[in-house]
Amino acid sequence: MRTAAVSREQRCRSLHTNVIDTLRERNFIHSVTSQDIHACAASSVAVYCGVDPTASSLHLGNMVTLMSLLHFHVAGHKTIPLVGNATGVIGDPSGRSTERVALDRDTLAANVAGIEAQLERFFTRGTEYALKRDSSIDARSLKKIRILHNADWYHDMNILTFLGSVGRYSRVGAMMARDSVKSRITSVNGISFTEFSYQLLQAYDFWHLFHNHGCRIQIGGSDQWGNITAGTDLIHRMDYDQVQKTGVIHENNGGTSIDRAFGLTIPLLTTSSGEKFGKSAGNAIWLDERRTSPFDIYQFFVKTADADVERFLNMFTFLPKKTIQDVVAEHQTCSEKFVAQKLLAAEVTELIHGVSGIRQALCATEVLFGNGQSDVQRFSACDFADAFAHDKRMVSVPRSAVYGKSISDIAVLTGACRSKSEASRLVQGGGLYWNNQPVSDAKWIPAADSTSVGCSNFVGDGTIGILRTGKTNYRLLRLLDSDQGTKEQV
């Protein structure tokens, strides 16, 4: 909880805590182009990171970089998420052994729209989350997030103009020496000129943002080091007057010394065993709830290994260091309770999906993994509907369809059992549960009258029955207070 009686001087995070110190403390920094970046970040500065629309959603690997950008934002800096709707046509070779499949125009446009909307949600929810966790953040000092698109400065530029300006100041030897290029040149498939030239486009992005938006810091994953240093090198080499050859009018922001432009890279997200996360690794955890639900996000982090949980708490939350240290110490004394993992899962789910998202995740977790003591009564009908939206395990029927029906009838109705005799055998063997409680009588009739306040055997405002057979086979029976239609699956 935030403390109301905090002075403006105490709360102005950017004046008292350099964001570079914060990032170092939380193990965000892999490399920097110059240690002078600390002095640069001592006052308000513009900083950006780019995301290419190679998919319709961002994933957990992207989130690590976005978290560092969020730290700059709440420290009072001007932050610019850049959507690469131009560079996305080319594809970044960094970290890849094969060339990316070219996207068609419609797919690219859909991906751009999806990622832009997701960036807006991430920074809105992320700021709300950070303000609740860190009382030192001065909400009045926060600057508006501005999402830019790099196609805006490429659409009027032809190949001759680009080669005559950017190409003239780019050294082939340095381009060949970059890891993303060297690893591909020696591979069986080699590297195309298209992907080879990608670094020049990212370099020009930095150069453009430096001169037009006063952007002095670029953030990226550690595999982006070559592309980022290509940008700082271009800012150093290509004099401001050279922009006259591009045919685009720019506002002069001053000198172009390399000491005024900085790069900062973030460690790639891996587990303690070295496992990577992302599209290329084939195990992406998406930020889009339609691809990875709040429940799945929660479950992913609940399963975090002990060796990773402290690092992830530092990187994916805004919890104070003391809180993190305390919960890790508690976890070490009773690791079977997973207190650190549960805290991590709840914090990340709220940050990504908001308060409603964590409520959905907890609802689904109590239903699917709760025991006889689980308090499923605390969740509303809306909580269940949201938590299991589009889940085939939720079966909706008119309330009248279950009046007078035994638990065996309901087991058949929901598809949990193929016959009443099967349900009876499960009851006899202690293998059939209703709302996480074992059923002892196959002829028992759950009370389904919505007018009997406090007497219904259904949870979720008297509309949900949770039926489990065995350890993991669940069905949720949702009662509709209307006789319209027949049995439907939500």
Short mmCIF file of C-alpha atoms in Angstrom, two decimals:
data_model
loop_
_atom_site.label_atom_id
_atom_site.label_comp_id
_atom_site.label_asym_id
_atom_site.label_seq_id
_atom_site.Cartn_x
_atom_site.Cartn_y
_atom_site.Cartn_z
CA MET A 1 0.00 0.00 0.00
CA ARG A 2 1.17 3.52 -0.71
CA THR A 3 1.75 5.86 2.22
CA ALA A 4 -0.24 9.08 1.93
CA ALA A 5 2.01 11.14 4.19
CA VAL A 6 5.03 11.15 1.88
CA SER A 7 6.57 14.46 0.89
CA ARG A 8 7.08 15.44 -2.73
CA GLU A 9 10.84 15.47 -2.18
CA GLN A 10 10.76 11.92 -0.82
CA ARG A 11 8.48 10.75 -3.62
CA CYS A 12 10.39 12.22 -6.56
CA ARG A 13 12.14 9.03 -7.53
CA SER A 14 14.11 10.54 -10.42
CA LEU A 15 15.88 13.03 -8.12
CA HIS A 16 17.00 10.56 -5.50
CA THR A 17 17.45 7.21 -7.23
CA ASN A 18 19.23 6.98 -10.55
CA VAL A 19 17.36 4.45 -12.66
CA ILE A 20 20.67 2.90 -13.74
CA ASP A 21 21.32 2.04 -10.09
CA THR A 22 17.84 0.51 -9.85
CA LEU A 23 18.43 -1.60 -12.96
CA ARG A 24 21.83 -2.77 -11.71
CA GLU A 25 20.37 -3.68 -8.33
CA ARG A 26 17.69 -5.77 -10.01
CA ASN A 27 20.16 -7.46 -12.42
CA PHE A 28 18.72 -5.91 -15.57
CA ILE A 29 22.00 -4.73 -17.07
CA HIS A 30 24.10 -7.01 -19.26
CA SER A 31 26.27 -4.36 -20.98
CA VAL A 32 26.43 -0.60 -21.54
CA THR A 33 28.29 1.26 -24.25
CA SER A 34 29.75 3.68 -21.69
CA GLN A 35 29.65 4.07 -17.93
CA ASP A 36 28.74 7.72 -18.61
CA ILE A 37 25.18 6.48 -19.07
CA HIS A 38 24.80 6.90 -15.31
CA ALA A 39 25.41 10.65 -15.56
CA CYS A 40 23.13 10.82 -18.58
CA ALA A 41 20.26 9.26 -16.60
CA ALA A 42 20.77 11.57 -13.64
CA SER A 43 18.28 13.96 -15.22
CA SER A 44 15.28 13.41 -17.45
CA VAL A 45 16.25 11.84 -20.77
CA ALA A 46 14.49 10.14 -23.69
CA VAL A 47 14.99 6.38 -24.02
CA TYR A 48 13.56 3.82 -26.43
CA CYS A 49 13.37 0.16 -27.26
CA GLY A 50 12.06 -1.36 -30.45
CA VAL A 51 9.75 -4.31 -31.07
CA ASP A 52 9.31 -5.85 -34.52
CA PRO A 53 5.78 -7.13 -35.30
CA THR A 54 6.83 -10.70 -36.13
CA ALA A 55 3.81 -12.00 -34.19
CA SER A 56 0.46 -10.60 -33.08
CA SER A 57 1.51 -10.64 -29.44
CA LEU A 58 4.50 -9.85 -27.30
CA HIS A 59 5.90 -12.60 -25.10
CA LEU A 60 7.75 -12.98 -21.81
CA GLY A 61 11.12 -12.46 -23.49
CA ASN A 62 9.95 -9.03 -24.71
CA MET A 63 8.63 -8.24 -21.24
CA VAL A 64 12.10 -8.22 -19.68
CA THR A 65 13.12 -5.32 -21.93
CA LEU A 66 9.77 -3.58 -21.47
CA MET A 67 10.18 -3.83 -17.69
CA SER A 68 13.45 -1.90 -17.93
CA LEU A 69 11.68 0.73 -20.06
CA LEU A 70 8.91 0.86 -17.44
CA HIS A 71 11.55 1.57 -14.77
CA PHE A 72 12.75 4.54 -16.85
CA HIS A 73 9.14 5.71 -17.21
CA VAL A 74 8.31 5.68 -13.49
CA ALA A 75 11.64 7.41 -12.79
CA GLY A 76 10.38 10.42 -14.76
CA HIS A 77 12.11 9.81 -18.10
CA LYS A 78 10.57 10.13 -21.55
CA THR A 79 10.04 6.58 -22.81
CA ILE A 80 9.40 5.60 -26.41
CA PRO A 81 8.27 2.09 -27.40
CA LEU A 82 9.03 1.77 -31.12
CA VAL A 83 6.99 -0.58 -33.31
CA GLY A 84 9.14 -1.73 -36.23
CA ASN A 85 6.50 -1.84 -38.95
CA ALA A 86 9.29 -1.10 -41.46
CA THR A 87 12.03 -3.33 -40.05
CA GLY A 88 9.45 -6.06 -39.49
CA VAL A 89 9.33 -6.49 -43.26
CA ILE A 90 13.05 -7.38 -43.22
CA GLY A 91 13.47 -9.42 -40.05
CA ASP A 92 16.27 -9.25 -37.51
CA PRO A 93 18.84 -12.06 -37.90
CA SER A 94 20.01 -11.70 -34.28
CA GLY A 95 19.77 -14.94 -32.36
CA ARG A 96 18.52 -16.92 -35.37
CA SER A 97 20.06 -19.72 -37.41
CA THR A 98 17.65 -19.37 -40.36
CA GLU A 99 16.03 -16.48 -42.21
CA ARG A 100 12.62 -15.34 -41.04
CA VAL A 101 9.59 -16.06 -43.20
CA ALA A 102 8.44 -12.86 -44.91
CA LEU A 103 5.09 -11.54 -43.65
CA ASP A 104 2.36 -10.56 -46.09
CA ARG A 105 0.90 -7.06 -45.87
CA ASP A 106 -2.32 -8.08 -44.06
CA THR A 107 -0.52 -10.19 -41.47
CA LEU A 108 1.99 -7.40 -40.81
CA ALA A 109 -0.81 -4.84 -40.36
CA ALA A 110 -2.67 -7.14 -37.96
CA ASN A 111 0.51 -7.76 -35.96
CA VAL A 112 1.27 -4.03 -35.75
CA ALA A 113 -2.25 -3.27 -34.48
CA GLY A 114 -2.08 -6.08 -31.93
CA ILE A 115 1.32 -5.11 -30.56
CA GLU A 116 0.51 -1.40 -30.39
CA ALA A 117 -2.65 -2.10 -28.38
CA GLN A 118 -0.69 -4.46 -26.16
CA LEU A 119 2.03 -1.88 -25.51
CA GLU A 120 -0.60 0.64 -24.47
CA ARG A 121 -2.15 -1.86 -22.05
CA PHE A 122 1.23 -2.92 -20.68
CA PHE A 123 2.34 0.60 -19.79
CA THR A 124 -1.08 1.59 -18.45
CA ARG A 125 -1.36 -1.45 -16.20
CA GLY A 126 2.34 -1.45 -15.43
CA THR A 127 2.24 2.17 -14.25
CA GLU A 128 -0.81 1.50 -12.08
CA TYR A 129 0.91 -1.54 -10.61
CA ALA A 130 4.20 0.31 -9.97
CA LEU A 131 2.43 3.20 -8.24
CA LYS A 132 0.82 0.76 -5.80
CA ARG A 133 4.09 -1.00 -5.02
CA ASP A 134 6.59 1.88 -4.85
CA SER A 135 5.70 4.92 -2.74
CA SER A 136 8.80 6.78 -3.98
CA ILE A 137 7.32 7.22 -7.48
CA ASP A 138 6.04 10.73 -8.13
CA ALA A 139 2.98 10.30 -10.35
CA ARG A 140 3.12 14.01 -11.24
CA SER A 141 6.56 13.61 -12.80
CA LEU A 142 5.53 10.83 -15.18
CA LYS A 143 5.63 11.72 -18.86
CA LYS A 144 3.19 10.44 -21.45
CA ILE A 145 4.21 7.24 -23.21
CA ARG A 146 4.48 7.83 -26.95
CA ILE A 147 4.40 4.81 -29.25
CA LEU A 148 6.15 5.46 -32.57
CA HIS A 149 6.39 3.53 -35.86
CA ASN A 150 9.60 3.49 -37.87
CA ALA A 151 7.77 3.29 -41.20
CA ASP A 152 6.93 6.97 -40.62
CA TRP A 153 10.49 8.00 -41.48
CA TYR A 154 11.12 5.40 -44.17
CA HIS A 155 8.07 5.76 -46.40
CA ASP A 156 9.49 8.76 -48.27
CA MET A 157 13.06 7.42 -48.45
CA ASN A 158 14.25 5.50 -51.51
CA ILE A 159 17.17 3.07 -51.73
CA LEU A 160 19.53 5.60 -53.34
CA THR A 161 18.92 8.14 -50.59
CA PHE A 162 19.46 5.52 -47.90
CA LEU A 163 22.70 4.20 -49.41
CA GLY A 164 23.96 7.72 -50.12
CA SER A 165 23.59 8.72 -46.48
CA VAL A 166 23.49 5.78 -44.05
CA GLY A 167 25.41 3.42 -46.34
CA ARG A 168 28.21 5.91 -46.87
CA TYR A 169 28.96 6.04 -43.14
CA SER A 170 28.66 2.31 -42.45
CA ARG A 171 31.82 0.19 -42.53
CA VAL A 172 31.43 -3.30 -44.01
CA GLY A 173 34.21 -4.67 -41.79
CA ALA A 174 32.31 -3.69 -38.64
CA MET A 175 29.06 -5.09 -40.07
CA MET A 176 30.71 -8.42 -40.86
CA ALA A 177 32.25 -8.65 -37.39
CA ARG A 178 28.92 -8.54 -35.55
CA ASP A 179 27.92 -11.81 -33.92
CA SER A 180 24.49 -11.92 -35.59
CA VAL A 181 26.22 -11.84 -38.99
CA LYS A 182 29.28 -14.01 -38.27
CA SER A 183 27.22 -16.92 -37.00
CA ARG A 184 25.03 -16.87 -40.08
CA ILE A 185 27.79 -16.44 -42.67
CA THR A 186 29.44 -19.64 -41.53
CA SER A 187 26.14 -21.57 -41.46
CA VAL A 188 24.88 -23.83 -44.25
CA ASN A 189 22.23 -21.36 -45.43
CA GLY A 190 24.34 -18.24 -45.01
CA ILE A 191 22.69 -14.82 -44.70
CA SER A 192 20.80 -12.79 -47.29
CA PHE A 193 21.66 -9.20 -48.11
CA THR A 194 18.21 -8.30 -46.77
CA GLU A 195 18.98 -9.54 -43.26
CA PHE A 196 22.59 -8.36 -43.49
CA SER A 197 21.30 -4.80 -43.98
CA TYR A 198 18.92 -4.96 -41.01
CA GLN A 199 21.50 -3.46 -38.66
CA LEU A 200 21.66 -0.33 -40.83
CA LEU A 201 17.92 0.20 -40.46
CA GLN A 202 18.05 -0.15 -36.69
CA ALA A 203 21.06 2.17 -36.62
CA TYR A 204 19.13 4.80 -38.56
CA ASP A 205 16.16 4.42 -36.20
CA PHE A 206 18.42 5.44 -33.31
CA TRP A 207 19.94 8.25 -35.36
CA HIS A 208 16.48 9.57 -36.28
CA LEU A 209 15.17 9.39 -32.71
CA PHE A 210 18.34 11.03 -31.41
CA HIS A 211 17.86 14.07 -33.65
CA ASN A 212 14.06 14.31 -33.69
CA HIS A 213 13.10 13.22 -30.18
CA GLY A 214 16.26 13.89 -28.18
CA CYS A 215 16.55 10.14 -27.56
CA ARG A 216 19.94 9.36 -26.06
CA ILE A 217 19.53 5.79 -24.81
CA GLN A 218 18.50 2.63 -26.64
CA ILE A 219 17.57 -0.52 -24.72
CA GLY A 220 17.57 -4.04 -26.13
CA GLY A 221 18.27 -7.66 -25.35
CA SER A 222 21.89 -8.75 -25.14
CA ASP A 223 21.58 -10.22 -28.65
CA GLN A 224 20.95 -6.65 -29.88
CA TRP A 225 24.40 -5.35 -28.93
CA GLY A 226 25.67 -5.21 -32.51
CA ASN A 227 22.58 -3.39 -33.78
CA ILE A 228 22.67 -0.90 -30.90
CA THR A 229 26.35 -0.09 -31.33
CA ALA A 230 25.69 0.35 -35.06
CA GLY A 231 23.35 3.14 -34.01
CA THR A 232 25.76 4.86 -31.64
CA ASP A 233 28.45 4.59 -34.33
CA LEU A 234 26.17 6.15 -36.97
CA ILE A 235 25.29 9.01 -34.63
CA HIS A 236 29.02 9.62 -34.21
CA ARG A 237 29.91 9.33 -37.90
CA MET A 238 27.00 10.91 -39.76
CA ASP A 239 27.10 14.63 -39.19
CA TYR A 240 23.81 16.39 -38.66
CA ASP A 241 24.19 18.35 -41.91
CA GLN A 242 24.06 15.03 -43.77
CA VAL A 243 20.31 14.84 -43.16
CA GLN A 244 19.83 17.41 -45.89
CA LYS A 245 20.59 14.60 -48.35
CA THR A 246 17.65 12.55 -47.07
CA GLY A 247 15.08 15.04 -48.29
CA VAL A 248 13.47 15.11 -44.83
CA ILE A 249 13.48 18.24 -42.66
CA HIS A 250 14.76 17.60 -39.12
CA GLU A 251 14.92 19.83 -36.09
CA ASN A 252 18.49 20.23 -34.89
CA ASN A 253 18.96 19.00 -31.32
CA GLY A 254 22.62 19.82 -31.04
CA GLY A 255 25.84 17.87 -31.38
CA THR A 256 26.31 14.30 -32.43
CA SER A 257 29.14 13.17 -30.16
CA ILE A 258 29.17 9.44 -29.46
CA ASP A 259 29.38 10.29 -25.76
CA ARG A 260 25.84 11.63 -25.97
CA ALA A 261 24.24 8.44 -27.26
CA PHE A 262 24.22 5.26 -25.18
CA GLY A 263 23.21 1.65 -25.48
CA LEU A 264 22.07 -0.63 -22.68
CA THR A 265 21.43 -4.35 -23.10
CA ILE A 266 19.35 -6.67 -20.92
CA PRO A 267 20.21 -10.33 -20.24
CA LEU A 268 18.13 -12.71 -22.33
CA LEU A 269 15.49 -14.47 -20.26
CA THR A 270 16.66 -17.96 -19.31
CA THR A 271 16.16 -20.31 -16.40
CA SER A 272 19.00 -21.38 -14.10
CA SER A 273 19.35 -24.46 -16.32
CA GLY A 274 19.96 -22.25 -19.38
CA GLU A 275 16.54 -22.79 -21.00
CA LYS A 276 15.46 -19.84 -23.16
CA PHE A 277 11.98 -18.44 -23.60
CA GLY A 278 10.50 -17.03 -26.77
CA LYS A 279 9.10 -17.77 -30.21
CA SER A 280 12.38 -19.19 -31.51
CA ALA A 281 12.71 -21.50 -28.52
CA GLY A 282 9.16 -22.74 -29.13
CA ASN A 283 7.97 -22.17 -25.54
CA ALA A 284 6.71 -18.58 -25.68
CA ILE A 285 4.52 -17.34 -22.84
CA TRP A 286 2.38 -14.71 -24.58
CA LEU A 287 1.16 -11.47 -23.00
CA ASP A 288 -2.08 -11.67 -24.99
CA GLU A 289 -4.67 -13.34 -22.76
CA ARG A 290 -6.24 -14.99 -25.82
CA ARG A 291 -3.00 -16.92 -26.37
CA THR A 292 -1.85 -17.38 -22.78
CA SER A 293 -4.59 -16.92 -20.19
CA PRO A 294 -4.06 -15.18 -16.83
CA PHE A 295 -4.39 -18.64 -15.25
CA ASP A 296 -1.60 -20.03 -17.45
CA ILE A 297 0.63 -17.02 -16.69
CA TYR A 298 0.02 -17.60 -12.98
CA GLN A 299 0.72 -21.33 -13.22
CA PHE A 300 3.90 -20.73 -15.21
CA PHE A 301 5.40 -18.57 -12.46
CA VAL A 302 4.08 -20.75 -9.61
CA LYS A 303 6.26 -23.51 -11.09
CA THR A 304 9.40 -21.34 -11.03
CA ALA A 305 12.45 -23.21 -9.76
CA ASP A 306 13.85 -22.18 -6.39
CA ALA A 307 17.09 -21.14 -8.10
CA ASP A 308 15.20 -18.62 -10.29
CA VAL A 309 12.52 -17.19 -8.02
CA GLU A 310 14.55 -14.37 -6.42
CA ARG A 311 15.91 -13.24 -9.79
CA PHE A 312 12.43 -13.25 -11.32
CA LEU A 313 10.97 -11.32 -8.36
CA ASN A 314 13.57 -8.62 -8.99
CA MET A 315 13.01 -8.49 -12.74
CA PHE A 316 9.25 -8.95 -13.06
CA THR A 317 7.92 -7.03 -10.05
CA PHE A 318 8.28 -3.65 -8.37
CA LEU A 319 8.34 -5.14 -4.90
CA PRO A 320 10.93 -3.49 -2.61
CA LYS A 321 14.21 -5.36 -2.27
CA LYS A 322 13.55 -5.88 1.46
CA THR A 323 10.20 -7.54 0.70
CA ILE A 324 11.84 -9.83 -1.84
CA GLN A 325 14.64 -10.77 0.56
CA ASP A 326 12.15 -11.50 3.33
CA VAL A 327 9.90 -13.71 1.24
CA VAL A 328 12.88 -15.63 -0.17
CA ALA A 329 14.14 -16.20 3.38
CA GLU A 330 10.68 -17.42 4.41
CA HIS A 331 10.56 -19.71 1.39
CA GLN A 332 13.91 -21.25 2.33
CA THR A 333 12.54 -22.25 5.73
CA CYS A 334 9.35 -23.85 4.33
CA SER A 335 9.87 -24.40 0.61
CA GLU A 336 6.93 -26.81 0.42
CA LYS A 337 4.53 -23.85 0.76
CA PHE A 338 5.94 -22.09 -2.33
CA VAL A 339 5.35 -18.66 -0.77
CA ALA A 340 7.91 -16.96 -3.01
CA GLN A 341 6.55 -18.57 -6.18
CA LYS A 342 2.95 -17.72 -5.28
CA LEU A 343 3.88 -14.11 -4.62
CA LEU A 344 5.79 -13.93 -7.91
CA ALA A 345 2.87 -15.46 -9.83
CA ALA A 346 0.33 -13.08 -8.31
CA GLU A 347 2.49 -10.00 -8.90
CA VAL A 348 3.28 -10.78 -12.54
CA THR A 349 -0.30 -11.73 -13.36
CA GLU A 350 -1.59 -8.47 -11.90
CA LEU A 351 1.07 -6.44 -13.71
CA ILE A 352 0.19 -7.98 -17.10
CA HIS A 353 -3.57 -8.48 -16.75
CA GLY A 354 -4.61 -6.15 -13.95
CA VAL A 355 -6.53 -6.88 -10.75
CA SER A 356 -9.28 -8.70 -12.66
CA GLY A 357 -6.65 -10.96 -14.25
CA ILE A 358 -5.22 -12.11 -10.94
CA ARG A 359 -8.73 -12.76 -9.63
CA GLN A 360 -9.45 -14.94 -12.69
CA ALA A 361 -6.17 -16.81 -12.19
CA LEU A 362 -6.82 -17.43 -8.49
CA CYS A 363 -10.37 -18.57 -9.22
CA ALA A 364 -9.22 -21.11 -11.80
CA THR A 365 -6.37 -22.23 -9.51
CA GLU A 366 -8.73 -22.85 -6.56
CA VAL A 367 -11.10 -24.81 -8.81
CA LEU A 368 -8.50 -26.93 -10.55
CA PHE A 369 -5.94 -27.41 -7.77
CA GLY A 370 -7.82 -26.66 -4.55
CA ASN A 371 -8.49 -29.23 -1.86
CA GLY A 372 -11.47 -29.79 0.41
CA GLN A 373 -10.60 -26.67 2.37
CA SER A 374 -10.46 -24.38 -0.69
CA ASP A 375 -12.69 -21.32 -0.40
CA VAL A 376 -14.35 -21.32 -3.81
CA GLN A 377 -17.35 -19.58 -2.24
CA ARG A 378 -15.53 -16.25 -2.36
CA PHE A 379 -15.68 -16.05 -6.16
CA SER A 380 -18.62 -14.55 -8.03
CA ALA A 381 -20.43 -15.85 -11.10
CA CYS A 382 -18.50 -13.30 -13.18
CA ASP A 383 -15.20 -14.56 -11.77
CA PHE A 384 -15.99 -18.09 -12.92
CA ALA A 385 -17.27 -16.92 -16.31
CA ASP A 386 -14.12 -14.88 -16.93
CA ALA A 387 -11.72 -17.50 -15.58
CA PHE A 388 -13.14 -20.25 -17.78
CA ALA A 389 -14.18 -18.25 -20.83
CA HIS A 390 -13.89 -20.44 -23.96
CA ASP A 391 -12.95 -23.42 -21.78
CA LYS A 392 -14.78 -26.57 -22.92
CA ARG A 393 -14.84 -27.84 -19.35
CA MET A 394 -17.57 -25.30 -18.54
CA VAL A 395 -21.00 -26.58 -19.57
CA SER A 396 -24.00 -24.23 -19.44
CA VAL A 397 -27.56 -25.50 -19.00
CA PRO A 398 -30.90 -23.98 -17.95
CA ARG A 399 -31.38 -24.12 -14.19
CA SER A 400 -34.57 -26.11 -14.69
CA ALA A 401 -32.56 -28.92 -16.31
CA VAL A 402 -30.96 -29.87 -12.97
CA TYR A 403 -33.98 -29.58 -10.68
CA GLY A 404 -34.35 -32.89 -8.87
CA LYS A 405 -31.33 -34.40 -10.62
CA SER A 406 -28.97 -36.61 -8.68
CA ILE A 407 -25.22 -36.12 -8.70
CA SER A 408 -24.98 -39.18 -10.97
CA ASP A 409 -27.37 -37.57 -13.47
CA ILE A 410 -25.33 -34.36 -13.38
CA ALA A 411 -22.09 -36.27 -13.93
CA VAL A 412 -23.56 -37.70 -17.13
CA LEU A 413 -25.09 -34.36 -18.15
CA THR A 414 -21.72 -32.58 -17.96
CA GLY A 415 -19.80 -35.37 -19.68
CA ALA A 416 -17.76 -36.19 -16.59
CA CYS A 417 -19.06 -39.75 -16.70
CA ARG A 418 -20.41 -41.87 -19.54
CA SER A 419 -23.15 -43.45 -17.44
CA LYS A 420 -24.84 -43.26 -14.05
CA SER A 421 -23.34 -46.64 -13.14
CA GLU A 422 -19.85 -45.24 -13.76
CA ALA A 423 -20.68 -42.28 -11.52
CA SER A 424 -21.93 -44.64 -8.81
CA ARG A 425 -18.72 -46.66 -8.93
CA LEU A 426 -16.67 -43.50 -8.58
CA VAL A 427 -18.72 -42.42 -5.57
CA GLN A 428 -18.22 -45.79 -3.91
CA GLY A 429 -14.49 -45.53 -4.49
CA GLY A 430 -14.28 -41.95 -3.17
CA GLY A 431 -13.37 -40.59 -6.60
CA LEU A 432 -16.18 -38.10 -7.31
CA TYR A 433 -16.10 -34.56 -5.89
CA TRP A 434 -18.57 -31.67 -5.82
CA ASN A 435 -17.09 -28.21 -5.16
CA ASN A 436 -13.87 -29.95 -4.04
CA GLN A 437 -15.72 -32.04 -1.44
CA PRO A 438 -16.03 -35.85 -1.79
CA VAL A 439 -19.52 -37.14 -2.59
CA SER A 440 -20.64 -40.09 -0.44
CA ASP A 441 -24.07 -40.80 -1.97
CA ALA A 442 -24.61 -41.34 -5.71
CA LYS A 443 -28.30 -40.42 -5.27
CA TRP A 444 -27.58 -37.09 -3.58
CA ILE A 445 -29.45 -34.17 -5.20
CA PRO A 446 -27.63 -30.80 -5.14
CA ALA A 447 -29.97 -27.93 -4.23
CA ALA A 448 -30.24 -25.67 -7.27
CA ASP A 449 -33.03 -23.29 -6.25
CA SER A 450 -31.78 -19.73 -6.79
CA THR A 451 -34.46 -18.39 -4.40
CA SER A 452 -33.15 -20.38 -1.43
CA VAL A 453 -30.58 -17.94 -0.12
CA GLY A 454 -27.75 -19.76 1.64
CA CYS A 455 -29.26 -23.15 0.84
CA SER A 456 -27.92 -23.69 -2.67
CA ASN A 457 -25.23 -26.29 -3.20
CA PHE A 458 -23.89 -24.18 -6.06
CA VAL A 459 -21.15 -21.56 -5.71
CA GLY A 460 -20.57 -18.41 -7.78
CA ASP A 461 -23.79 -16.68 -6.68
CA GLY A 462 -25.62 -19.98 -6.88
CA THR A 463 -24.77 -20.60 -10.54
CA ILE A 464 -21.67 -22.85 -10.57
CA GLY A 465 -21.16 -26.47 -9.65
CA ILE A 466 -17.63 -27.90 -9.76
CA LEU A 467 -17.56 -31.59 -10.57
CA ARG A 468 -14.32 -33.57 -10.41
CA THR A 469 -13.69 -37.21 -11.16
CA GLY A 470 -10.31 -38.57 -10.15
CA LYS A 471 -7.49 -36.10 -9.64
CA THR A 472 -7.60 -33.90 -12.74
CA ASN A 473 -10.85 -34.43 -14.68
CA TYR A 474 -12.99 -31.33 -14.10
CA ARG A 475 -16.35 -30.11 -15.32
CA LEU A 476 -17.97 -26.81 -14.36
CA LEU A 477 -21.76 -26.77 -14.53
CA ARG A 478 -23.08 -23.27 -15.12
CA LEU A 479 -26.78 -22.68 -14.46
CA LEU A 480 -28.62 -20.23 -16.67
CA ASP A 481 -31.68 -18.50 -15.25
CA SER A 482 -33.38 -18.78 -18.61
CA ASP A 483 -34.75 -21.76 -20.51
CA GLN A 484 -33.55 -20.39 -23.83
CA GLY A 485 -31.63 -22.89 -25.92
CA THR A 486 -30.21 -26.24 -24.97
CA LYS A 487 -26.95 -27.33 -23.41
CA GLU A 488 -24.12 -25.08 -24.58
CA GLN A 489 -20.41 -24.93 -24.00
CA VAL A 490 -18.87 -21.59 -23.14
#
